[in-house]
PDB file of N, CA and C in Angstrom:
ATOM      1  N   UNK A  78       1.426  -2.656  47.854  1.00  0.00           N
ATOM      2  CA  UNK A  78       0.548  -2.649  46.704  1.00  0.00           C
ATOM      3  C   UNK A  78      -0.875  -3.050  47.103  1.00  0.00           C
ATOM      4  N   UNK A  79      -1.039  -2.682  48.030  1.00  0.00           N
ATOM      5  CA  UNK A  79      -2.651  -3.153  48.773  1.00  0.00           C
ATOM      6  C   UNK A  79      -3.931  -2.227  48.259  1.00  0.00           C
ATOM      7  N   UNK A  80      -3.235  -1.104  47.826  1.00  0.00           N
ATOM      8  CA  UNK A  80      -3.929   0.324  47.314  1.00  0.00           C
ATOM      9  C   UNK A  80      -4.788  -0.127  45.662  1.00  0.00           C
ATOM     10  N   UNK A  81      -5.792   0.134  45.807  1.00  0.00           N
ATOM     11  CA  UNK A  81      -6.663  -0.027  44.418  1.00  0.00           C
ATOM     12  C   UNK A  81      -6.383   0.522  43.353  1.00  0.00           C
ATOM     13  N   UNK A  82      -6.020   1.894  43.726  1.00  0.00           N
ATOM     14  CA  UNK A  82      -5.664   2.696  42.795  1.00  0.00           C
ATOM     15  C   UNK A  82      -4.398   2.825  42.174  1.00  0.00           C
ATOM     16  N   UNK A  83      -3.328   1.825  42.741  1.00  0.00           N
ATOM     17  CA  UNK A  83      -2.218   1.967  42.218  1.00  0.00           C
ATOM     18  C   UNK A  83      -2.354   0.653  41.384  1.00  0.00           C
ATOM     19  N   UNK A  84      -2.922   0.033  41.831  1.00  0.00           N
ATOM     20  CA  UNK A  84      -2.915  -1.641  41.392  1.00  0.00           C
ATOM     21  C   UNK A  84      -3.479  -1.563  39.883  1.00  0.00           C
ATOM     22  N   UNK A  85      -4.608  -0.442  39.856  1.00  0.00           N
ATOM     23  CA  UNK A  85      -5.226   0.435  38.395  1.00  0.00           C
ATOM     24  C   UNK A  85      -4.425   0.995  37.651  1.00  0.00           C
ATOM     25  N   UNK A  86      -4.103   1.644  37.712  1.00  0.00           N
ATOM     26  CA  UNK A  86      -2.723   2.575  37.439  1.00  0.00           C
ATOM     27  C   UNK A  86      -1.495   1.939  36.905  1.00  0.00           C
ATOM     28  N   UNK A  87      -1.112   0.836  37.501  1.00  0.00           N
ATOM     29  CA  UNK A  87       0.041  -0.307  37.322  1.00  0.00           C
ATOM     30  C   UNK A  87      -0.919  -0.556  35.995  1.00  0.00           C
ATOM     31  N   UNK A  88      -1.733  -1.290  36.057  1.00  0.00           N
ATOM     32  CA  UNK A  88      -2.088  -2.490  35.412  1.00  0.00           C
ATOM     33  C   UNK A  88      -2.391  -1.184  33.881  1.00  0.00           C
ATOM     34  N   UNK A  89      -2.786  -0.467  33.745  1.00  0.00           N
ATOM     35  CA  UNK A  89      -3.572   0.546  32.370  1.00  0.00           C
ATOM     36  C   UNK A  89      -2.091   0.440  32.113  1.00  0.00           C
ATOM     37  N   UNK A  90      -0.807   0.783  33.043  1.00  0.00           N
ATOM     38  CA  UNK A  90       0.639   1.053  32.025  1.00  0.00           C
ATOM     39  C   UNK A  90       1.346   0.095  31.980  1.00  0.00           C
ATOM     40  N   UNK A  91       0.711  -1.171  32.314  1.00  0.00           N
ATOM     41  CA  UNK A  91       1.638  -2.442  31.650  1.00  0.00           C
ATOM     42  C   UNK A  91       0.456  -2.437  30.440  1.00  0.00           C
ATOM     43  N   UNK A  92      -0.630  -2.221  30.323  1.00  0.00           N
ATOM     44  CA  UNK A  92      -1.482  -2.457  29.172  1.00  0.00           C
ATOM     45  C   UNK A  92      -1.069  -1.701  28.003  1.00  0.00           C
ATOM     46  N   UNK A  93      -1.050  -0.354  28.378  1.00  0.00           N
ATOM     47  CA  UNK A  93      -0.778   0.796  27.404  1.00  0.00           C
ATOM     48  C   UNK A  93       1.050   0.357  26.415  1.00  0.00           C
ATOM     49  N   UNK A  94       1.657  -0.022  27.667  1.00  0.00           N
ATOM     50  CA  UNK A  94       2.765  -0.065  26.703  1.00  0.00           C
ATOM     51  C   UNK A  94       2.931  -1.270  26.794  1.00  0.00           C
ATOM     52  N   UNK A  95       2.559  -2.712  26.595  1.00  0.00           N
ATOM     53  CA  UNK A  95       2.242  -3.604  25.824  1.00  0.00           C
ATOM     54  C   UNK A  95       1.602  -3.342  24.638  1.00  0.00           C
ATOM     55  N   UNK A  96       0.514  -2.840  24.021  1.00  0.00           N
ATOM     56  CA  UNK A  96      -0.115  -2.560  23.072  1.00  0.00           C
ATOM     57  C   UNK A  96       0.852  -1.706  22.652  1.00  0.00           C
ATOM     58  N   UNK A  97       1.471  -0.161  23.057  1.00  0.00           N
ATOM     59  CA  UNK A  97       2.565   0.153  21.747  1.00  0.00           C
ATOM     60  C   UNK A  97       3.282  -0.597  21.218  1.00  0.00           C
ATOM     61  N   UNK A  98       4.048  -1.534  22.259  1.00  0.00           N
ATOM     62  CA  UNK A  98       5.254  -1.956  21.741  1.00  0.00           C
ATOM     63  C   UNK A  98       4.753  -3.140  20.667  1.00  0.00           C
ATOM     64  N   UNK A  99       3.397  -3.955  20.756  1.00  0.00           N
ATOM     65  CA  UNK A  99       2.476  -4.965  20.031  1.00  0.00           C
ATOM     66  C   UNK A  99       2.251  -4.152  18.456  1.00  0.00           C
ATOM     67  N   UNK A 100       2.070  -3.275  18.766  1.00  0.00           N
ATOM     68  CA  UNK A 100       1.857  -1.966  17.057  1.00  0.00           C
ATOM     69  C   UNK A 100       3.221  -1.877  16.265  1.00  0.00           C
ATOM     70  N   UNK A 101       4.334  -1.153  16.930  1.00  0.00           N
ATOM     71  CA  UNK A 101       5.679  -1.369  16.613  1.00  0.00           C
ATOM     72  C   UNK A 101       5.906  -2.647  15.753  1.00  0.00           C
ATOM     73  N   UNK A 102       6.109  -2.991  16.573  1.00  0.00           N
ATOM     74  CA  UNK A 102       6.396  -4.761  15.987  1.00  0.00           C
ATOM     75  C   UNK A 102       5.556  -5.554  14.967  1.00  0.00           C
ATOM     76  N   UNK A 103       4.117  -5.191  15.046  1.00  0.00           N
ATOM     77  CA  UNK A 103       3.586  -5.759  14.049  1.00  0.00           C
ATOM     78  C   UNK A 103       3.565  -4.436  12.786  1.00  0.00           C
ATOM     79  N   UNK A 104       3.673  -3.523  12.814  1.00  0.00           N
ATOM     80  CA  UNK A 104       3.990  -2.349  11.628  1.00  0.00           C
ATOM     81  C   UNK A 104       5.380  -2.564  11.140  1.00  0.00           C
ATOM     82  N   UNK A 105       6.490  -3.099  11.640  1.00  0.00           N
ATOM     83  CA  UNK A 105       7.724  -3.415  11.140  1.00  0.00           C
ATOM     84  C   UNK A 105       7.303  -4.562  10.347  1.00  0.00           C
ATOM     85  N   UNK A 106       7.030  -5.926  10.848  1.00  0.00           N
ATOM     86  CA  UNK A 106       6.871  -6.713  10.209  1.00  0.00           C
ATOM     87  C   UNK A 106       5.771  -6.527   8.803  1.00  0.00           C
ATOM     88  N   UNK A 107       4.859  -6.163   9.169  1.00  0.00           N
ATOM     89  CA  UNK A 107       4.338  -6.007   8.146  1.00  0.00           C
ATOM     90  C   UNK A 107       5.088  -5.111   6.868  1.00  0.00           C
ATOM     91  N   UNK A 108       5.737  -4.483   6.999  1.00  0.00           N
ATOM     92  CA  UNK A 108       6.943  -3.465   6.136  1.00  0.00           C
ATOM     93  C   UNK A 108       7.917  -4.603   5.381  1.00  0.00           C
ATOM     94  N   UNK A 109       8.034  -5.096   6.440  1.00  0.00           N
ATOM     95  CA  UNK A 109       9.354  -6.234   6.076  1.00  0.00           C
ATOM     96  C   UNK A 109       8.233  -7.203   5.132  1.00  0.00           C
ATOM     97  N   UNK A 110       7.045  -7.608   5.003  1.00  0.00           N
ATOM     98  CA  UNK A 110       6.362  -8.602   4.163  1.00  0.00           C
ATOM     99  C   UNK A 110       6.075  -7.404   2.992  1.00  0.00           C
ATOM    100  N   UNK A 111       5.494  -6.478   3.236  1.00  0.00           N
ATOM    101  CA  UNK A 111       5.432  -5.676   1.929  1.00  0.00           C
ATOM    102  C   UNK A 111       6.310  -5.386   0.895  1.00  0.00           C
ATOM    103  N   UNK A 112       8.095  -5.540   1.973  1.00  0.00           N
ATOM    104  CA  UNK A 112       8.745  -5.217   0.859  1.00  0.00           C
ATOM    105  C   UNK A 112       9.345  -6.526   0.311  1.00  0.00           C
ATOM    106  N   UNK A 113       9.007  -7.930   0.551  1.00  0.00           N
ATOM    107  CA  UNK A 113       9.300  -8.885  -0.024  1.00  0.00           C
ATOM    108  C   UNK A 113       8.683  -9.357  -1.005  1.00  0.00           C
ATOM    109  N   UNK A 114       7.499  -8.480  -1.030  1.00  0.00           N
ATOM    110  CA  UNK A 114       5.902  -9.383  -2.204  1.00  0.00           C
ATOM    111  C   UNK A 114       6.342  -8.098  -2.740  1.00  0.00           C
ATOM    112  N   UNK A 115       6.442  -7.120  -2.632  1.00  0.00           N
ATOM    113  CA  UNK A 115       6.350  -5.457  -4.295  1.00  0.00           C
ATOM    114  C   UNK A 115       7.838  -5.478  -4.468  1.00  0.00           C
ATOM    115  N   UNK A 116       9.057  -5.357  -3.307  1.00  0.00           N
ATOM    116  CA  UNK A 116      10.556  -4.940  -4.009  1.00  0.00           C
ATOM    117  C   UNK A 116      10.578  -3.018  -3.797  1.00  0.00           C
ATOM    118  N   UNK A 117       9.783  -3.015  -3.068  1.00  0.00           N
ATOM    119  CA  UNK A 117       9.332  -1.343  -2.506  1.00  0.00           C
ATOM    120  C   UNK A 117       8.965  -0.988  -1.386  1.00  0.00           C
ATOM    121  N   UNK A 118       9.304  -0.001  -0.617  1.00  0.00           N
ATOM    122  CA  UNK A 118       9.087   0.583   0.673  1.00  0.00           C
ATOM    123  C   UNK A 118       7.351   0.791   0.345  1.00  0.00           C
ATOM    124  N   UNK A 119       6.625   0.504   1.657  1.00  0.00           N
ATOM    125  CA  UNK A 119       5.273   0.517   1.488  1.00  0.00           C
ATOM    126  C   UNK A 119       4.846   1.532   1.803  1.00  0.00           C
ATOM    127  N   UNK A 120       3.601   2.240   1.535  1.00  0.00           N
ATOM    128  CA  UNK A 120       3.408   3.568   1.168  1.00  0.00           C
ATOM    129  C   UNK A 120       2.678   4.165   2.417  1.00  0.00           C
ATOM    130  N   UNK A 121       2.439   5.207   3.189  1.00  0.00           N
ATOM    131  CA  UNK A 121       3.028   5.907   4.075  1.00  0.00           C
ATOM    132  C   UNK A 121       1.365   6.169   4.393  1.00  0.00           C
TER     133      UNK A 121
END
């Protein structure tokens, strides 16, 4: 792993899919609080 460009490369796709999986998770939760305050699936 001495290579720059892989070390770049590594690092953008631990970033990239940290941040999806950070969206996921906070869009569920937030679903799960919407439907505890209305009693309704939140709107799309």
């Amino acid at each position: 792993m001495d290579n720059d460009l892989v070390k770049r490369l590594a690092w953008s796709g631990l970033l990239a899919g940290t941040g999806a999986l950070a969206s996921i998770v906070t869009t569920r939760l937030a679903a799960v609080v919407f439907r505890r305050i209305f009693g309704e699936d939140p709107p799309e």
